[in-house]
Short mmCIF file of C-alpha atoms in Angstrom, two decimals:
data_model
loop_
_atom_site.label_atom_id
_atom_site.label_comp_id
_atom_site.label_asym_id
_atom_site.label_seq_id
_atom_site.Cartn_x
_atom_site.Cartn_y
_atom_site.Cartn_z
CA UNK R 1 5.94 5.92 22.46
CA UNK R 2 6.11 7.80 18.83
CA UNK R 3 3.72 7.38 16.05
CA UNK R 4 3.94 7.88 11.95
CA UNK R 5 0.80 8.02 9.98
CA UNK R 6 1.99 6.52 7.12
CA UNK R 7 -1.16 7.13 4.55
CA UNK R 8 -1.74 9.67 1.65
CA UNK R 9 -4.15 12.27 2.59
CA UNK R 10 -7.57 11.33 -0.17
CA UNK R 11 -8.09 14.77 -1.57
CA UNK R 12 -8.90 16.40 -4.73
CA UNK R 13 -6.19 16.98 -6.84
CA UNK R 14 -4.10 14.28 -4.84
CA UNK R 15 -1.67 12.07 -6.16
CA UNK R 16 -3.21 8.96 -8.54
CA UNK R 17 -1.97 5.83 -10.53
CA UNK R 18 -1.04 7.18 -14.12
CA UNK R 19 -2.34 10.90 -13.37
CA UNK R 20 -5.88 9.17 -14.81
CA UNK R 21 -9.02 11.99 -13.96
CA UNK R 22 -11.03 8.75 -13.71
CA UNK R 23 -9.29 7.58 -10.58
CA UNK R 24 -9.43 11.26 -8.55
CA UNK R 25 -11.72 11.55 -5.63
CA UNK R 26 -15.15 13.53 -5.71
CA UNK R 27 -15.75 15.24 -2.60
CA UNK R 28 -19.05 17.04 -2.63
CA UNK R 29 -21.53 18.55 -0.40
CA UNK R 30 -24.41 17.42 -0.08
CA UNK R 31 -26.04 19.91 2.42
CA UNK R 32 -24.92 22.80 4.09
CA UNK R 33 -26.38 24.80 6.46
CA UNK R 34 -27.58 27.56 3.73
CA UNK R 35 -30.31 25.44 3.34
CA UNK R 36 -30.46 22.35 6.04
CA UNK R 37 -29.97 22.51 10.10
CA UNK R 38 -26.31 20.02 9.39
CA UNK R 39 -23.89 20.08 6.94
CA UNK R 40 -23.12 16.39 5.01
CA UNK R 41 -20.55 15.44 2.28
CA UNK R 42 -20.45 12.93 0.05
CA UNK R 43 -16.81 10.67 -1.33
CA UNK R 44 -17.03 8.98 -5.01
CA UNK R 45 -13.40 7.60 -5.03
CA UNK R 46 -11.59 4.29 -6.54
CA UNK R 47 -10.83 1.68 -4.06
CA UNK R 48 -7.46 2.17 -5.14
CA UNK R 49 -7.60 5.28 -4.42
CA UNK R 50 -4.22 6.40 -2.06
CA UNK R 51 -3.29 3.87 0.65
CA UNK R 52 -4.73 0.81 0.49
CA UNK R 53 -5.00 -3.05 0.39
CA UNK R 54 -5.11 -5.44 -2.16
CA UNK R 55 -7.14 -8.66 -2.12
CA UNK R 56 -6.18 -11.37 -4.68
CA UNK R 57 -9.27 -10.99 -6.77
CA UNK R 58 -7.40 -7.68 -8.18
CA UNK R 59 -5.75 -10.21 -10.25
CA UNK R 60 -6.83 -13.54 -10.01
CA UNK R 61 -10.65 -14.11 -11.29
CA UNK R 62 -10.85 -16.79 -8.74
CA UNK R 63 -8.78 -14.95 -5.81
CA UNK R 64 -11.02 -13.31 -2.45
CA UNK R 65 -12.56 -10.22 -2.10
CA UNK R 66 -11.60 -7.97 0.56
CA UNK R 67 -13.45 -9.99 3.27
CA UNK R 68 -10.92 -12.70 2.69
CA UNK R 69 -8.69 -10.74 4.34
CA UNK R 70 -8.51 -11.51 8.23
CA UNK R 71 -7.96 -7.70 10.14
CA UNK R 72 -5.62 -9.73 12.56
CA UNK R 73 -3.00 -10.44 9.73
CA UNK R 74 -3.10 -6.34 9.58
CA UNK R 75 -2.39 -5.57 12.96
CA UNK R 76 1.02 -6.52 14.21
CA UNK R 77 4.69 -5.90 14.10
CA UNK R 78 6.35 -5.36 10.70
CA UNK R 79 9.92 -4.21 9.23
CA UNK R 80 10.44 -0.83 7.36
CA UNK R 81 13.40 -1.81 4.63
CA UNK R 82 15.12 1.15 3.42
CA UNK R 83 15.62 0.87 -0.65
CA UNK R 84 16.04 4.00 -1.32
CA UNK R 85 19.51 3.81 -3.04
CA UNK R 86 16.98 1.50 -5.60
CA UNK R 87 15.98 2.70 -9.21
CA UNK R 88 13.58 0.73 -11.18
CA UNK R 89 13.16 -2.57 -9.83
CA UNK R 90 13.59 -3.88 -6.37
CA UNK R 91 15.33 -7.31 -7.21
CA UNK R 92 16.03 -10.51 -4.90
CA UNK R 93 19.41 -9.15 -4.63
CA UNK R 94 18.54 -6.04 -3.40
CA UNK R 95 16.05 -7.78 -1.14
CA UNK R 96 18.87 -10.57 -0.06
CA UNK R 97 20.81 -8.04 1.89
CA UNK R 98 17.92 -8.55 4.45
CA UNK R 99 16.99 -10.98 7.58
CA UNK R 100 13.55 -11.75 5.38
CA UNK R 101 11.69 -14.13 8.28
CA UNK R 102 8.53 -15.86 7.66
CA UNK R 103 5.55 -14.46 8.63
CA UNK R 104 6.65 -11.16 8.66
CA UNK R 105 5.36 -8.04 7.14
CA UNK R 106 7.89 -5.65 5.17
CA UNK R 107 7.25 -2.01 4.48
CA UNK R 108 9.52 -1.16 1.33
CA UNK R 109 10.99 2.47 1.68
CA UNK R 110 12.12 3.90 -1.43
CA UNK R 111 12.51 7.17 -3.45
CA UNK R 112 8.72 6.93 -3.97
CA UNK R 113 7.81 8.34 -0.59
CA UNK R 114 9.59 11.39 -1.36
CA UNK R 115 7.52 12.48 -4.46
CA UNK R 116 4.18 14.21 -4.42
CA UNK R 117 3.74 13.83 -7.86
CA UNK R 118 2.58 10.52 -9.52
CA UNK R 119 6.16 9.33 -11.55
CA UNK R 120 5.72 7.08 -14.33
CA UNK R 121 9.01 5.50 -13.53
CA UNK R 122 8.44 4.90 -9.80
CA UNK R 123 10.34 2.26 -8.31
CA UNK R 124 8.22 -0.92 -7.96
CA UNK R 125 8.91 -4.97 -6.58
CA UNK R 126 10.32 -6.66 -9.55
CA UNK R 127 9.05 -10.52 -10.27
CA UNK R 128 12.73 -12.04 -8.90
CA UNK R 129 11.85 -9.91 -5.88
CA UNK R 130 8.32 -11.03 -5.54
CA UNK R 131 9.41 -14.53 -5.80
CA UNK R 132 12.10 -14.11 -3.64
CA UNK R 133 9.72 -12.91 -1.02
CA UNK R 134 6.78 -15.64 -1.20
CA UNK R 135 9.64 -17.94 -1.37
CA UNK R 136 10.38 -16.96 2.38
CA UNK R 137 6.71 -16.89 3.42
CA UNK R 138 6.42 -13.43 4.34
CA UNK R 139 2.71 -12.37 5.47
CA UNK R 140 2.68 -9.00 3.77
CA UNK R 141 4.49 -6.22 2.13
CA UNK R 142 3.51 -2.82 1.11
CA UNK R 143 5.18 -0.25 -0.81
CA UNK R 144 5.38 3.66 -1.49
CA UNK R 145 3.98 3.44 -4.75
CA UNK R 146 0.37 3.51 -6.14
CA UNK R 147 1.37 0.07 -7.42
CA UNK R 148 3.95 -2.51 -6.39
CA UNK R 149 4.72 -3.12 -10.39
CA UNK R 150 4.84 -1.25 -13.40
CA UNK R 151 5.78 -2.48 -17.06
CA UNK R 152 5.65 -6.01 -16.29
CA UNK R 153 3.97 -7.96 -18.57
CA UNK R 154 0.80 -10.52 -16.80
CA UNK R 155 1.21 -8.38 -13.62
CA UNK R 156 3.62 -11.42 -12.56
CA UNK R 157 4.52 -9.45 -9.04
CA UNK R 158 0.52 -9.35 -7.63
CA UNK R 159 -0.14 -12.61 -9.13
CA UNK R 160 3.27 -14.26 -7.52
CA UNK R 161 2.20 -12.80 -3.93
CA UNK R 162 -1.24 -13.49 -4.22
CA UNK R 163 -0.91 -17.34 -5.01
CA UNK R 164 1.16 -17.56 -1.67
CA UNK R 165 -1.13 -15.98 0.47
CA UNK R 166 1.09 -12.45 0.70
CA UNK R 167 -1.04 -9.56 1.57
CA UNK R 168 -0.27 -6.46 -0.85
CA UNK R 169 -0.53 -3.00 0.67
CA UNK R 170 -0.13 0.25 -1.82
CA UNK R 171 0.38 3.95 -1.64
CA UNK R 172 2.32 4.32 1.71
CA UNK R 173 4.07 7.46 2.71
CA UNK R 174 7.47 6.37 4.74
CA UNK R 175 9.46 9.71 3.86
CA UNK R 176 9.93 10.51 8.08
CA UNK R 177 9.78 6.70 8.74
CA UNK R 178 13.44 5.16 9.78
CA UNK R 179 14.00 1.60 8.78
CA UNK R 180 13.40 -0.49 11.77
CA UNK R 181 10.62 -2.60 13.64
CA UNK R 182 7.00 -1.03 14.05
CA UNK R 183 3.74 -2.06 15.41
CA UNK R 184 0.74 -1.77 12.47
CA UNK R 185 -2.34 -1.12 12.55
CA UNK R 186 -3.50 -1.14 9.05
CA UNK R 187 -7.50 -0.76 8.53
CA UNK R 188 -8.95 -0.91 5.73
CA UNK R 189 -12.37 0.22 5.02
CA UNK R 190 -15.03 -2.41 5.80
CA UNK R 191 -15.62 -3.30 2.15
CA UNK R 192 -16.58 -7.16 1.89
CA UNK R 193 -16.87 -7.42 -2.35
CA UNK R 194 -14.21 -5.62 -3.47
CA UNK R 195 -10.71 -6.43 -4.55
CA UNK R 196 -9.22 -3.67 -2.53
CA UNK R 197 -10.09 -1.07 0.11
CA UNK R 198 -8.62 2.56 1.01
CA UNK R 199 -6.70 2.23 4.17
CA UNK R 200 -5.37 4.30 6.84
CA UNK R 201 -2.00 2.64 8.11
CA UNK R 202 -0.20 3.75 11.20
CA UNK R 203 3.35 2.53 12.62
CA UNK R 204 4.07 2.80 16.43
CA UNK R 205 7.59 2.72 17.62
CA UNK R 206 8.79 0.95 20.20
CA UNK R 207 5.10 -1.18 20.83
CA UNK R 208 5.68 -4.93 21.74
CA UNK R 209 2.91 -7.20 22.29
#
């Protein structure tokens, strides 16, 4: 059984959205062995830092917080779609090439996974692509960018997916993962009242349940 850790490493100086300094995680040592019998550290970070799951409250004022997303929907079969030939937005036409099924969870592998620095022209899910996935009744979609959309007035991709009860996962690292079917375990930090939560996401090859 092969396992892929498709999570970003949380570290100071990592790739963050639009290179905003305010989004950089800060890791500090609270106490060390020179003054105490043990070492303790503290992390100050944005809940959208690195690999994370968004909840509807991120874009919808009346949307649910992280506690509205059952963990059961983040553990189970998923499919990695190879979209590394796409430049710009992933459209309906790009997605129609695949067998998108109701209730499925789809991870979009793009050129983003091959870049370590933030790219302001990252590949994203276009509005009509989001509308297509929503119409198919999928359970969730993940992408290897720190945002599932860019430069779209009003954030229609997010809103279309949230209104269709589609889970959104961002910041995946899929460079080493071949296209195909996997068993996914995505575990967001157990935050209750926030609009997102950092997550560790693992894909298992050849696991069936």
